[in-house]
PDB file of C-alpha atoms and ligand atoms in Angstrom:
ATOM      1  CA  MET A   1       0.128  -0.005   0.600  1.00 36.00           C
ATOM      2  CA  LYS A   2       1.327   3.285  -0.760  1.00 36.00           C
ATOM      3  CA  ASN A   3       2.388   5.568   2.070  1.00 38.00           C
ATOM      4  CA  PRO A   4       1.319   9.308   1.171  1.00 43.00           C
ATOM      5  CA  THR A   5       3.708  11.744   1.959  1.00 40.00           C
ATOM      6  CA  THR A   6       1.621  14.783   3.355  1.00 47.00           C
ATOM      7  CA  ASN A   7      -1.039  14.321   6.342  1.00 52.00           C
ATOM      8  CA  PRO A   8      -3.480  15.176   4.778  1.00 53.00           C
ATOM      9  CA  THR A   9      -5.697  15.556   8.152  1.00 50.00           C
ATOM     10  CA  GLN A  10      -2.912  18.882   8.565  1.00 44.00           C
ATOM     11  CA  THR A  11      -2.631  20.185   4.914  1.00 41.00           C
ATOM     12  CA  ILE A  12      -6.313  20.167   3.797  1.00 42.00           C
ATOM     13  CA  LYS A  13      -8.520  22.995   4.481  1.00 42.00           C
ATOM     14  CA  THR A  14     -11.976  22.988   2.563  1.00 44.00           C
ATOM     15  CA  PRO A  15     -14.185  26.133   2.070  1.00 45.00           C
ATOM     16  CA  LEU A  16     -16.551  25.066   3.698  1.00 48.00           C
ATOM     17  CA  ALA A  17     -14.811  23.931   6.931  1.00 46.00           C
ATOM     18  CA  VAL A  18     -13.039  27.350   6.097  1.00 46.00           C
ATOM     19  CA  LYS A  19     -16.738  28.559   6.150  1.00 47.00           C
ATOM     20  CA  SER A  20     -17.455  26.973   9.011  1.00 45.00           C
ATOM     21  CA  ALA A  21     -14.934  27.677  11.256  1.00 47.00           C
ATOM     22  CA  ARG A  22     -16.545  31.091  12.281  1.00 53.00           C
ATOM     23  CA  LYS A  23     -19.662  29.802  12.816  1.00 70.00           C
ATOM     24  CA  GLU A  24     -20.768  27.919  16.238  1.00 82.00           C
ATOM     25  CA  PRO A  25     -20.946  24.206  16.503  1.00 90.00           C
ATOM     26  CA  PHE A  26     -23.903  22.658  15.788  1.00 96.00           C
ATOM     27  CA  LEU A  27     -23.938  19.415  17.323  1.00 98.00           C
ATOM     28  CA  ILE A  28     -21.179  18.638  20.260  1.00 98.00           C
ATOM     29  CA  PHE A  29     -19.802  15.598  21.587  1.00 98.00           C
ATOM     30  CA  GLU A  30     -18.127  17.120  24.630  1.00 98.00           C
ATOM     31  CA  SER A  31     -16.517  14.054  26.606  1.00 98.00           C
ATOM     32  CA  VAL A  32     -18.179  11.738  25.825  1.00 98.00           C
ATOM     33  CA  SER A  33     -17.690   7.659  26.981  1.00 98.00           C
ATOM     34  CA  LYS A  34     -20.028   5.170  27.189  1.00 98.00           C
ATOM     35  CA  ALA A  35     -19.847   1.881  28.976  1.00 98.00           C
ATOM     36  CA  PHE A  36     -22.943  -1.220  28.960  1.00 97.00           C
ATOM     37  CA  PRO A  37     -23.140  -3.792  31.722  1.00 96.00           C
ATOM     38  CA  THR A  38     -21.845  -6.760  31.526  1.00 95.00           C
ATOM     39  CA  PRO A  39     -21.455  -9.726  33.618  1.00 95.00           C
ATOM     40  CA  LYS A  40     -17.889  -9.046  33.890  1.00 94.00           C
ATOM     41  CA  GLY A  41     -18.432  -5.704  35.063  1.00 94.00           C
ATOM     42  CA  PRO A  42     -19.157  -2.316  32.856  1.00 95.00           C
ATOM     43  CA  TYR A  43     -17.181  -3.036  28.781  1.00 96.00           C
ATOM     44  CA  VAL A  44     -16.332   0.864  28.066  1.00 97.00           C
ATOM     45  CA  VAL A  45     -16.712   0.830  24.424  1.00 98.00           C
ATOM     46  CA  LEU A  46     -16.305   4.899  23.622  1.00 98.00           C
ATOM     47  CA  GLU A  47     -13.871   6.351  26.111  1.00 98.00           C
ATOM     48  CA  ASP A  48     -14.074  10.721  26.332  1.00 97.00           C
ATOM     49  CA  VAL A  49     -14.834  11.593  22.403  1.00 98.00           C
ATOM     50  CA  ASN A  50     -14.823  15.139  21.864  1.00 98.00           C
ATOM     51  CA  LEU A  51     -16.315  16.267  18.205  1.00 98.00           C
ATOM     52  CA  LYS A  52     -17.915  19.653  17.030  1.00 97.00           C
ATOM     53  CA  ILE A  53     -19.750  19.699  14.241  1.00 97.00           C
ATOM     54  CA  HIS A  54     -21.935  22.502  12.132  1.00 96.00           C
ATOM     55  CA  GLU A  55     -24.663  23.089  10.787  1.00 97.00           C
ATOM     56  CA  GLY A  56     -24.940  21.704   7.571  1.00 96.00           C
ATOM     57  CA  GLU A  57     -21.717  19.788   7.481  1.00 97.00           C
ATOM     58  CA  PHE A  58     -21.933  15.800   5.766  1.00 98.00           C
ATOM     59  CA  ILE A  59     -19.434  13.795   8.290  1.00 98.00           C
ATOM     60  CA  CYS A  60     -19.188  10.392   7.517  1.00 98.00           C
ATOM     61  CA  VAL A  61     -17.976   7.701  10.257  1.00 98.00           C
ATOM     62  CA  ILE A  62     -15.877   5.161   9.748  1.00 98.00           C
ATOM     63  CA  GLY A  63     -13.958   2.226  11.743  1.00 97.00           C
ATOM     64  CA  HIS A  64     -14.020  -1.380  12.064  1.00 96.00           C
ATOM     65  CA  SER A  65     -16.925  -3.534  13.155  1.00 94.00           C
ATOM     66  CA  GLY A  66     -17.564  -3.058  17.059  1.00 94.00           C
ATOM     67  CA  CYS A  67     -15.580  -0.179  17.378  1.00 96.00           C
ATOM     68  CA  GLY A  68     -18.775   2.013  18.733  1.00 97.00           C
ATOM     69  CA  LYS A  69     -19.900   3.731  15.573  1.00 97.00           C
ATOM     70  CA  SER A  70     -23.529   3.274  16.056  1.00 97.00           C
ATOM     71  CA  THR A  71     -23.515   3.600  19.466  1.00 97.00           C
ATOM     72  CA  LEU A  72     -21.715   6.889  18.971  1.00 98.00           C
ATOM     73  CA  LEU A  73     -25.032   8.056  16.453  1.00 97.00           C
ATOM     74  CA  ASN A  74     -27.461   6.482  18.753  1.00 97.00           C
ATOM     75  CA  MET A  75     -25.937   9.465  21.458  1.00 98.00           C
ATOM     76  CA  VAL A  76     -27.130  11.450  18.767  1.00 98.00           C
ATOM     77  CA  SER A  77     -30.778  10.132  18.215  1.00 97.00           C
ATOM     78  CA  GLY A  78     -31.382  10.024  21.292  1.00 97.00           C
ATOM     79  CA  PHE A  79     -31.710   5.771  21.810  1.00 97.00           C
ATOM     80  CA  SER A  80     -28.983   5.600  24.220  1.00 97.00           C
ATOM     81  CA  ARG A  81     -27.122   8.343  27.058  1.00 97.00           C
ATOM     82  CA  PRO A  82     -23.732   9.101  27.145  1.00 98.00           C
ATOM     83  CA  THR A  83     -22.337   7.393  30.511  1.00 98.00           C
ATOM     84  CA  THR A  84     -20.507  10.384  31.499  1.00 98.00           C
ATOM     85  CA  GLY A  85     -20.003  13.754  29.095  1.00 98.00           C
ATOM     86  CA  GLU A  86     -22.873  15.092  26.738  1.00 98.00           C
ATOM     87  CA  VAL A  87     -24.028  15.104  23.058  1.00 98.00           C
ATOM     88  CA  ARG A  88     -25.422  18.370  23.039  1.00 98.00           C
ATOM     89  CA  LEU A  89     -27.681  19.902  20.120  1.00 97.00           C
ATOM     90  CA  ARG A  90     -26.789  23.771  20.074  1.00 94.00           C
ATOM     91  CA  THR A  91     -27.004  24.800  23.679  1.00 92.00           C
ATOM     92  CA  HIS A  92     -29.202  21.973  24.831  1.00 96.00           C
ATOM     93  CA  PRO A  93     -28.286  18.118  26.064  1.00 97.00           C
ATOM     94  CA  ILE A  94     -29.792  15.362  23.966  1.00 98.00           C
ATOM     95  CA  VAL A  95     -31.449  12.875  26.074  1.00 97.00           C
ATOM     96  CA  LYS A  96     -34.406  11.338  23.467  1.00 97.00           C
ATOM     97  CA  PRO A  97     -35.374  10.503  20.293  1.00 96.00           C
ATOM     98  CA  GLY A  98     -36.899  13.488  18.416  1.00 95.00           C
ATOM     99  CA  PRO A  99     -38.249  14.588  15.018  1.00 94.00           C
ATOM    100  CA  ASP A 100     -35.207  17.195  14.727  1.00 96.00           C
ATOM    101  CA  ARG A 101     -33.111  13.596  14.283  1.00 97.00           C
ATOM    102  CA  MET A 102     -34.116  11.251  12.133  1.00 95.00           C
ATOM    103  CA  VAL A 103     -32.610   7.928  11.651  1.00 94.00           C
ATOM    104  CA  VAL A 104     -32.371   5.509   8.704  1.00 93.00           C
ATOM    105  CA  PHE A 105     -30.794   2.010   9.363  1.00 91.00           C
ATOM    106  CA  GLN A 106     -29.349  -0.194   7.085  1.00 88.00           C
ATOM    107  CA  ASN A 107     -31.883  -3.090   7.075  1.00 86.00           C
ATOM    108  CA  TYR A 108     -34.498  -0.319   6.088  1.00 87.00           C
ATOM    109  CA  ALA A 109     -37.175  -0.648   9.326  1.00 91.00           C
ATOM    110  CA  LEU A 110     -40.378   0.063   7.257  1.00 95.00           C
ATOM    111  CA  LEU A 111     -43.290  -1.465   8.559  1.00 97.00           C
ATOM    112  CA  PRO A 112     -44.374  -4.435   5.915  1.00 97.00           C
ATOM    113  CA  TRP A 113     -47.990  -4.641   6.032  1.00 98.00           C
ATOM    114  CA  LEU A 114     -48.453  -0.788   5.043  1.00 98.00           C
ATOM    115  CA  THR A 115     -47.944   0.659   2.054  1.00 97.00           C
ATOM    116  CA  ALA A 116     -44.768   2.697   0.818  1.00 97.00           C
ATOM    117  CA  PHE A 117     -47.096   5.987   0.869  1.00 98.00           C
ATOM    118  CA  GLU A 118     -48.570   4.825   4.670  1.00 98.00           C
ATOM    119  CA  ASN A 119     -45.280   4.391   5.797  1.00 97.00           C
ATOM    120  CA  ILE A 120     -44.238   7.793   5.216  1.00 97.00           C
ATOM    121  CA  TYR A 121     -47.593   9.472   6.009  1.00 98.00           C
ATOM    122  CA  LEU A 122     -47.951   7.476   9.886  1.00 97.00           C
ATOM    123  CA  ALA A 123     -44.187   9.050  10.768  1.00 96.00           C
ATOM    124  CA  VAL A 124     -45.870  12.974   8.785  1.00 96.00           C
ATOM    125  CA  ASP A 125     -49.305  12.369  11.317  1.00 97.00           C
ATOM    126  CA  SER A 126     -47.358  11.546  14.191  1.00 95.00           C
ATOM    127  CA  VAL A 127     -44.630  14.570  14.318  1.00 94.00           C
ATOM    128  CA  HIS A 128     -48.020  17.141  12.543  1.00 95.00           C
ATOM    129  CA  PRO A 129     -51.141  15.727  14.118  1.00 96.00           C
ATOM    130  CA  GLU A 130     -52.451  19.618  13.638  1.00 97.00           C
ATOM    131  CA  LYS A 131     -51.735  19.247  10.248  1.00 97.00           C
ATOM    132  CA  SER A 132     -54.493  18.595   7.654  1.00 97.00           C
ATOM    133  CA  GLU A 133     -54.925  15.280   6.072  1.00 97.00           C
ATOM    134  CA  ALA A 134     -54.869  16.742   2.164  1.00 97.00           C
ATOM    135  CA  GLU A 135     -51.261  18.638   3.623  1.00 97.00           C
ATOM    136  CA  LYS A 136     -49.989  15.523   5.231  1.00 97.00           C
ATOM    137  CA  ARG A 137     -50.813  13.601   2.085  1.00 97.00           C
ATOM    138  CA  GLU A 138     -49.165  16.296   0.096  1.00 96.00           C
ATOM    139  CA  ILE A 139     -46.288  16.161   2.556  1.00 96.00           C
ATOM    140  CA  VAL A 140     -45.769  12.208   1.563  1.00 97.00           C
ATOM    141  CA  GLN A 141     -46.449  12.798  -2.188  1.00 96.00           C
ATOM    142  CA  HIS A 142     -43.679  15.403  -2.383  1.00 94.00           C
ATOM    143  CA  ASN A 143     -40.791  13.529  -0.569  1.00 93.00           C
ATOM    144  CA  LEU A 144     -41.658  10.221  -2.580  1.00 95.00           C
ATOM    145  CA  GLY A 145     -41.401  12.715  -5.448  1.00 92.00           C
ATOM    146  CA  MET A 146     -38.277  13.320  -4.224  1.00 89.00           C
ATOM    147  CA  VAL A 147     -36.600  10.259  -4.358  1.00 90.00           C
ATOM    148  CA  GLY A 148     -38.538   9.412  -7.827  1.00 91.00           C
ATOM    149  CA  LEU A 149     -40.992   6.546  -6.069  1.00 93.00           C
ATOM    150  CA  LEU A 150     -43.918   8.585  -6.837  1.00 95.00           C
ATOM    151  CA  GLU A 151     -45.202   4.949  -8.888  1.00 95.00           C
ATOM    152  CA  ALA A 152     -44.446   3.150  -6.087  1.00 95.00           C
ATOM    153  CA  ALA A 153     -46.590   4.829  -3.954  1.00 97.00           C
ATOM    154  CA  ASN A 154     -49.415   1.798  -3.204  1.00 97.00           C
ATOM    155  CA  LYS A 155     -46.523  -0.580  -2.679  1.00 97.00           C
ATOM    156  CA  LYS A 156     -45.885  -2.838   0.066  1.00 97.00           C
ATOM    157  CA  PRO A 157     -42.197  -3.291   1.015  1.00 97.00           C
ATOM    158  CA  GLN A 158     -42.243  -6.639  -0.191  1.00 96.00           C
ATOM    159  CA  GLN A 159     -42.811  -5.731  -3.294  1.00 97.00           C
ATOM    160  CA  LEU A 160     -40.168  -3.256  -3.251  1.00 96.00           C
ATOM    161  CA  SER A 161     -36.248  -4.021  -4.697  1.00 94.00           C
ATOM    162  CA  GLY A 162     -33.662  -3.055  -1.754  1.00 93.00           C
ATOM    163  CA  GLY A 163     -33.282   0.130  -3.603  1.00 93.00           C
ATOM    164  CA  MET A 164     -36.240   1.035  -3.096  1.00 94.00           C
ATOM    165  CA  LYS A 165     -37.396   0.289   0.029  1.00 95.00           C
ATOM    166  CA  GLN A 166     -33.826   2.274   1.338  1.00 92.00           C
ATOM    167  CA  ARG A 167     -35.247   5.483  -0.918  1.00 93.00           C
ATOM    168  CA  ILE A 168     -38.419   5.443   0.750  1.00 95.00           C
ATOM    169  CA  SER A 169     -36.628   5.253   4.209  1.00 94.00           C
ATOM    170  CA  ILE A 170     -34.772   7.684   2.779  1.00 94.00           C
ATOM    171  CA  ALA A 171     -38.254   9.971   2.135  1.00 94.00           C
ATOM    172  CA  ARG A 172     -39.658   8.926   5.695  1.00 94.00           C
ATOM    173  CA  ALA A 173     -36.761  10.536   7.332  1.00 94.00           C
ATOM    174  CA  LEU A 174     -37.013  13.636   5.409  1.00 92.00           C
ATOM    175  CA  SER A 175     -40.612  14.141   5.473  1.00 93.00           C
ATOM    176  CA  ILE A 176     -40.543  15.619   8.753  1.00 92.00           C
ATOM    177  CA  ARG A 177     -37.720  18.188   7.991  1.00 93.00           C
ATOM    178  CA  PRO A 178     -35.340  16.627  10.445  1.00 95.00           C
ATOM    179  CA  GLU A 179     -32.096  19.135  11.383  1.00 96.00           C
ATOM    180  CA  VAL A 180     -29.920  16.061  11.701  1.00 97.00           C
ATOM    181  CA  LEU A 181     -29.866  12.891   9.759  1.00 96.00           C
ATOM    182  CA  ILE A 182     -28.551   9.926  11.138  1.00 97.00           C
ATOM    183  CA  LEU A 183     -27.651   7.055   8.345  1.00 96.00           C
ATOM    184  CA  ASP A 184     -26.148   3.821   9.833  1.00 95.00           C
ATOM    185  CA  GLU A 185     -24.688   1.850   6.748  1.00 94.00           C
ATOM    186  CA  PRO A 186     -27.685   2.616   4.921  1.00 92.00           C
ATOM    187  CA  PHE A 187     -26.181   1.789   1.497  1.00 92.00           C
ATOM    188  CA  GLY A 188     -24.323  -0.977   2.617  1.00 90.00           C
ATOM    189  CA  ALA A 189     -27.258  -3.769   1.738  1.00 88.00           C
ATOM    190  CA  LEU A 190     -27.174  -2.479  -1.869  1.00 89.00           C
ATOM    191  CA  ASP A 191     -25.438  -3.510  -4.950  1.00 91.00           C
ATOM    192  CA  ALA A 192     -23.016  -1.582  -6.334  1.00 93.00           C
ATOM    193  CA  ILE A 193     -25.210   0.279  -9.123  1.00 93.00           C
ATOM    194  CA  THR A 194     -28.183   0.856  -6.665  1.00 90.00           C
ATOM    195  CA  LYS A 195     -25.103   2.209  -4.588  1.00 92.00           C
ATOM    196  CA  GLU A 196     -24.255   4.849  -6.377  1.00 94.00           C
ATOM    197  CA  GLU A 197     -27.232   6.090  -7.896  1.00 91.00           C
ATOM    198  CA  LEU A 198     -28.615   6.127  -4.030  1.00 91.00           C
ATOM    199  CA  GLN A 199     -25.263   8.209  -3.251  1.00 94.00           C
ATOM    200  CA  GLU A 200     -25.780  10.662  -5.804  1.00 93.00           C
ATOM    201  CA  GLU A 201     -29.773  11.206  -4.698  1.00 91.00           C
ATOM    202  CA  LEU A 202     -28.354  11.791  -1.046  1.00 93.00           C
ATOM    203  CA  LEU A 203     -26.431  14.170  -2.144  1.00 94.00           C
ATOM    204  CA  SER A 204     -28.349  16.064  -4.693  1.00 89.00           C
ATOM    205  CA  ILE A 205     -31.035  16.237  -1.778  1.00 91.00           C
ATOM    206  CA  TRP A 206     -28.515  17.492   0.645  1.00 94.00           C
ATOM    207  CA  ASN A 207     -27.504  20.215  -1.596  1.00 92.00           C
ATOM    208  CA  GLU A 208     -31.080  21.673  -1.549  1.00 90.00           C
ATOM    209  CA  TYR A 209     -31.428  21.074   2.193  1.00 91.00           C
ATOM    210  CA  ARG A 210     -28.641  20.840   3.441  1.00 93.00           C
ATOM    211  CA  MET A 211     -29.561  19.269   6.779  1.00 96.00           C
ATOM    212  CA  THR A 212     -26.630  18.097   9.200  1.00 97.00           C
ATOM    213  CA  VAL A 213     -25.622  14.611   8.079  1.00 98.00           C
ATOM    214  CA  LEU A 214     -24.344  11.923   9.960  1.00 98.00           C
ATOM    215  CA  MET A 215     -23.647   8.781   8.317  1.00 98.00           C
ATOM    216  CA  ILE A 216     -21.840   5.497   9.336  1.00 97.00           C
ATOM    217  CA  THR A 217     -20.239   3.739   5.972  1.00 96.00           C
ATOM    218  CA  HIS A 218     -17.358   1.224   5.772  1.00 95.00           C
ATOM    219  CA  ASP A 219     -16.793   2.537   2.310  1.00 96.00           C
ATOM    220  CA  ILE A 220     -13.519   4.954   2.301  1.00 97.00           C
ATOM    221  CA  ASP A 221     -14.739   5.368  -1.809  1.00 96.00           C
ATOM    222  CA  GLU A 222     -18.645   6.500  -0.448  1.00 97.00           C
ATOM    223  CA  ALA A 223     -17.250   8.411   2.240  1.00 98.00           C
ATOM    224  CA  LEU A 224     -14.782  10.693  -0.361  1.00 97.00           C
ATOM    225  CA  PHE A 225     -17.998  11.535  -2.408  1.00 98.00           C
ATOM    226  CA  LEU A 226     -20.126  12.246   0.272  1.00 98.00           C
ATOM    227  CA  ALA A 227     -18.345  14.096   3.042  1.00 98.00           C
ATOM    228  CA  ASP A 228     -17.272  17.485   4.312  1.00 98.00           C
ATOM    229  CA  ARG A 229     -15.263  15.128   6.454  1.00 98.00           C
ATOM    230  CA  LEU A 230     -14.633  11.594   7.532  1.00 98.00           C
ATOM    231  CA  VAL A 231     -13.872  10.786  10.563  1.00 98.00           C
ATOM    232  CA  MET A 232     -11.819   7.972  11.470  1.00 98.00           C
ATOM    233  CA  MET A 233     -12.367   5.916  14.944  1.00 97.00           C
ATOM    234  CA  THR A 234      -9.635   3.852  16.861  1.00 97.00           C
ATOM    235  CA  ASN A 235     -10.202   0.193  17.632  1.00 96.00           C
ATOM    236  CA  GLY A 236     -12.426  -0.539  20.266  1.00 87.00           C
ATOM    237  CA  PRO A 237     -12.965  -1.437  23.757  1.00 95.00           C
ATOM    238  CA  ARG A 238     -12.040   2.483  24.987  1.00 97.00           C
ATOM    239  CA  ALA A 239     -12.715   3.751  21.260  1.00 97.00           C
ATOM    240  CA  ASN A 240     -11.848   7.214  20.019  1.00 97.00           C
ATOM    241  CA  ILE A 241     -11.755   9.285  17.225  1.00 98.00           C
ATOM    242  CA  GLY A 242      -8.602   8.619  15.663  1.00 97.00           C
ATOM    243  CA  GLU A 243      -8.251  11.401  13.047  1.00 97.00           C
ATOM    244  CA  ILE A 244     -10.573  13.325  11.013  1.00 98.00           C
ATOM    245  CA  LEU A 245     -10.046  13.901   7.017  1.00 98.00           C
ATOM    246  CA  ASN A 246     -11.231  16.649   5.189  1.00 97.00           C
ATOM    247  CA  ILE A 247     -12.409  16.308   1.845  1.00 97.00           C
ATOM    248  CA  PRO A 248     -12.031  18.840   0.088  1.00 96.00           C
ATOM    249  CA  PHE A 249     -13.634  17.904  -3.531  1.00 96.00           C
ATOM    250  CA  PRO A 250     -15.917  21.463  -4.258  1.00 95.00           C
ATOM    251  CA  ARG A 251     -19.305  21.036  -4.473  1.00 94.00           C
ATOM    252  CA  PRO A 252     -21.457  19.633  -6.542  1.00 93.00           C
ATOM    253  CA  ARG A 253     -19.558  17.134  -6.763  1.00 95.00           C
ATOM    254  CA  ASP A 254     -18.891  15.064  -9.762  1.00 94.00           C
ATOM    255  CA  ARG A 255     -18.129  11.072  -9.437  1.00 95.00           C
ATOM    256  CA  THR A 256     -15.582  11.083 -12.747  1.00 95.00           C
ATOM    257  CA  ARG A 257     -13.878  14.214 -11.739  1.00 95.00           C
ATOM    258  CA  ILE A 258     -13.095  13.629  -8.164  1.00 95.00           C
ATOM    259  CA  MET A 259     -11.519  10.122  -9.565  1.00 94.00           C
ATOM    260  CA  GLU A 260      -9.447  11.762 -12.117  1.00 95.00           C
ATOM    261  CA  ASP A 261      -8.281  13.893  -9.110  1.00 95.00           C
ATOM    262  CA  PRO A 262      -4.670  13.013  -7.613  1.00 95.00           C
ATOM    263  CA  GLU A 263      -5.492  13.774  -4.178  1.00 96.00           C
ATOM    264  CA  TYR A 264      -8.758  11.423  -4.039  1.00 97.00           C
ATOM    265  CA  TYR A 265      -6.032   8.942  -4.199  1.00 96.00           C
ATOM    266  CA  ASN A 266      -3.228  10.198  -1.437  1.00 97.00           C
ATOM    267  CA  LEU A 267      -6.687  10.686   0.670  1.00 98.00           C
ATOM    268  CA  ARG A 268      -8.063   7.005  -0.082  1.00 97.00           C
ATOM    269  CA  ASN A 269      -4.358   5.715   0.496  1.00 97.00           C
ATOM    270  CA  TYR A 270      -4.298   7.596   3.688  1.00 97.00           C
ATOM    271  CA  ALA A 271      -7.611   6.079   5.184  1.00 97.00           C
ATOM    272  CA  LEU A 272      -6.994   2.804   3.665  1.00 97.00           C
ATOM    273  CA  ASP A 273      -3.292   2.774   5.604  1.00 96.00           C
ATOM    274  CA  TYR A 274      -5.233   4.225   8.695  1.00 96.00           C
ATOM    275  CA  LEU A 275      -7.538   1.158   8.443  1.00 96.00           C
ATOM    276  CA  PHE A 276      -5.344  -1.681   7.403  1.00 94.00           C
ATOM    277  CA  ARG A 277      -1.971  -0.845   8.980  1.00 92.00           C
ATOM    278  CA  ARG A 278      -2.122   1.576  11.649  1.00 93.00           C
ATOM    279  CA  PHE A 279      -5.468   0.736  12.774  1.00 91.00           C
ATOM    280  CA  ALA A 280      -5.465  -2.715  11.589  1.00 90.00           C
ATOM    281  CA  HIS A 281      -8.044  -5.215  13.429  1.00 82.00           C
ATOM    282  CA  ASP A 282      -7.195  -8.607  14.154  1.00 71.00           C
ATOM    283  CA  ASP A 283     -10.966  -9.951  13.164  1.00 59.00           C
ATOM    284  CA  GLU A 284     -10.972  -8.542   9.596  1.00 52.00           C
TER     285      GLU A 284
HETATM  286  N1  ATP B 301     -26.555  -2.851  24.364  1.00 67.84           N
HETATM  287  C1  ATP B 301     -24.909  -3.374  24.681  1.00 67.84           C
HETATM  288  N2  ATP B 301     -24.895  -3.768  25.895  1.00 67.84           N
HETATM  289  C2  ATP B 301     -23.919  -4.187  25.621  1.00 67.84           C
HETATM  290  N3  ATP B 301     -22.759  -4.212  24.452  1.00 67.84           N
HETATM  291  C3  ATP B 301     -23.019  -3.409  23.462  1.00 67.84           C
HETATM  292  C4  ATP B 301     -24.504  -3.110  23.626  1.00 67.84           C
HETATM  293  N4  ATP B 301     -24.859  -2.267  22.272  1.00 67.84           N
HETATM  294  C5  ATP B 301     -23.232  -2.696  21.512  1.00 67.84           C
HETATM  295  N5  ATP B 301     -22.652  -3.209  22.540  1.00 67.84           N
HETATM  296  C6  ATP B 301     -21.514  -3.541  22.564  1.00 67.84           C
HETATM  297  O1  ATP B 301     -20.646  -2.457  21.876  1.00 67.84           O
HETATM  298  C7  ATP B 301     -19.797  -2.759  20.962  1.00 67.84           C
HETATM  299  C8  ATP B 301     -19.839  -1.335  20.037  1.00 67.84           C
HETATM  300  O2  ATP B 301     -21.178  -1.335  19.057  1.00 67.84           O
HETATM  301  P1  ATP B 301     -21.522  -0.918  17.577  1.00 67.84           P
HETATM  302  O3  ATP B 301     -22.639  -1.444  17.070  1.00 67.84           O
HETATM  303  O4  ATP B 301     -21.730   0.516  18.499  1.00 67.84           O
HETATM  304  O5  ATP B 301     -20.211  -0.887  16.893  1.00 67.84           O
HETATM  305  P2  ATP B 301     -19.891  -0.438  15.478  1.00 67.84           P
HETATM  306  O6  ATP B 301     -18.580   0.193  15.297  1.00 67.84           O
HETATM  307  O7  ATP B 301     -21.675   0.431  15.005  1.00 67.84           O
HETATM  308  O8  ATP B 301     -19.893  -1.888  14.653  1.00 67.84           O
HETATM  309  P3  ATP B 301     -20.201  -2.103  13.090  1.00 67.84           P
HETATM  310  O9  ATP B 301     -19.502  -1.535  12.344  1.00 67.84           O
HETATM  311  O10 ATP B 301     -20.701  -3.750  13.001  1.00 67.84           O
HETATM  312  O11 ATP B 301     -21.910  -2.162  13.145  1.00 67.84           O
HETATM  313  C9  ATP B 301     -19.365  -3.916  20.647  1.00 67.84           C
HETATM  314  O12 ATP B 301     -18.802  -4.802  21.152  1.00 67.84           O
HETATM  315  C10 ATP B 301     -21.241  -4.521  20.852  1.00 67.84           C
HETATM  316  O13 ATP B 301     -21.065  -5.745  20.757  1.00 67.84           O
END
């Protein structure tokens, strides 16, 4: 594996990172540790994680299996709370789930007895019971259109392909306009072509709405195409953030142009070296 001569974590300043450096942090992890009780005593998954994310940033998180990526994001969604430390959205500690933070899972998590339309409608209705039925239906239609699936509105999940199901779960998450979109390896189960299509769609939706995105991935190329910053975790237990790569490619991004850029391979090799040499994992 080629060793890059420069350290991208130190040398690259993206225009967005420079711009956002002037803004107040939006999502903050402050001295966050998380331990799970086990019969042998507490199992410390994460220890003293500190991270500041700016509004509208697209953050990817990478790290070996079991290092605590989902644990980290679960503290943003509010499914779980830090053992010590704090996760804050603006100035408010996150203590429970809320419609300002929506999660998309790898396994879609759609209700199988409802149609695509009804799955999204249920989310809109639970967050906006005050809206009229016509307004709620309009929101569902708009979001189905946004992921190009108006024709699948009346289909149930088992009648949809993996890519279509993931589009529906993204539409459902976006239908209530969260401030933070949390994606837990959303494209991990999809074939390569569908995965690329969904990456493009996600980027174009993000370009339009600029919600803050936190996404777990195992795919370095995916992270380099999507993210402003790539957070690289150390191995657990007691995992932490090892390094953060700034991804400098201008937006809107063009996959072909990025892949022709020598910097792409510099960053890719740097991340590969980090994961498979410096933080190599015995099990992989
Ligand atoms: N509720 C829990 N109780 C005990 N241990 C847990 C619990 N949740 C997670 N763990 C452990 O914490 C560690 C981190 O799990 P987590 O799912 O966050 O890792 P991950 O990096 O997301 O892994 P993967 O990439 O395989 O999804 C694992 O060893 C897991 O077994």
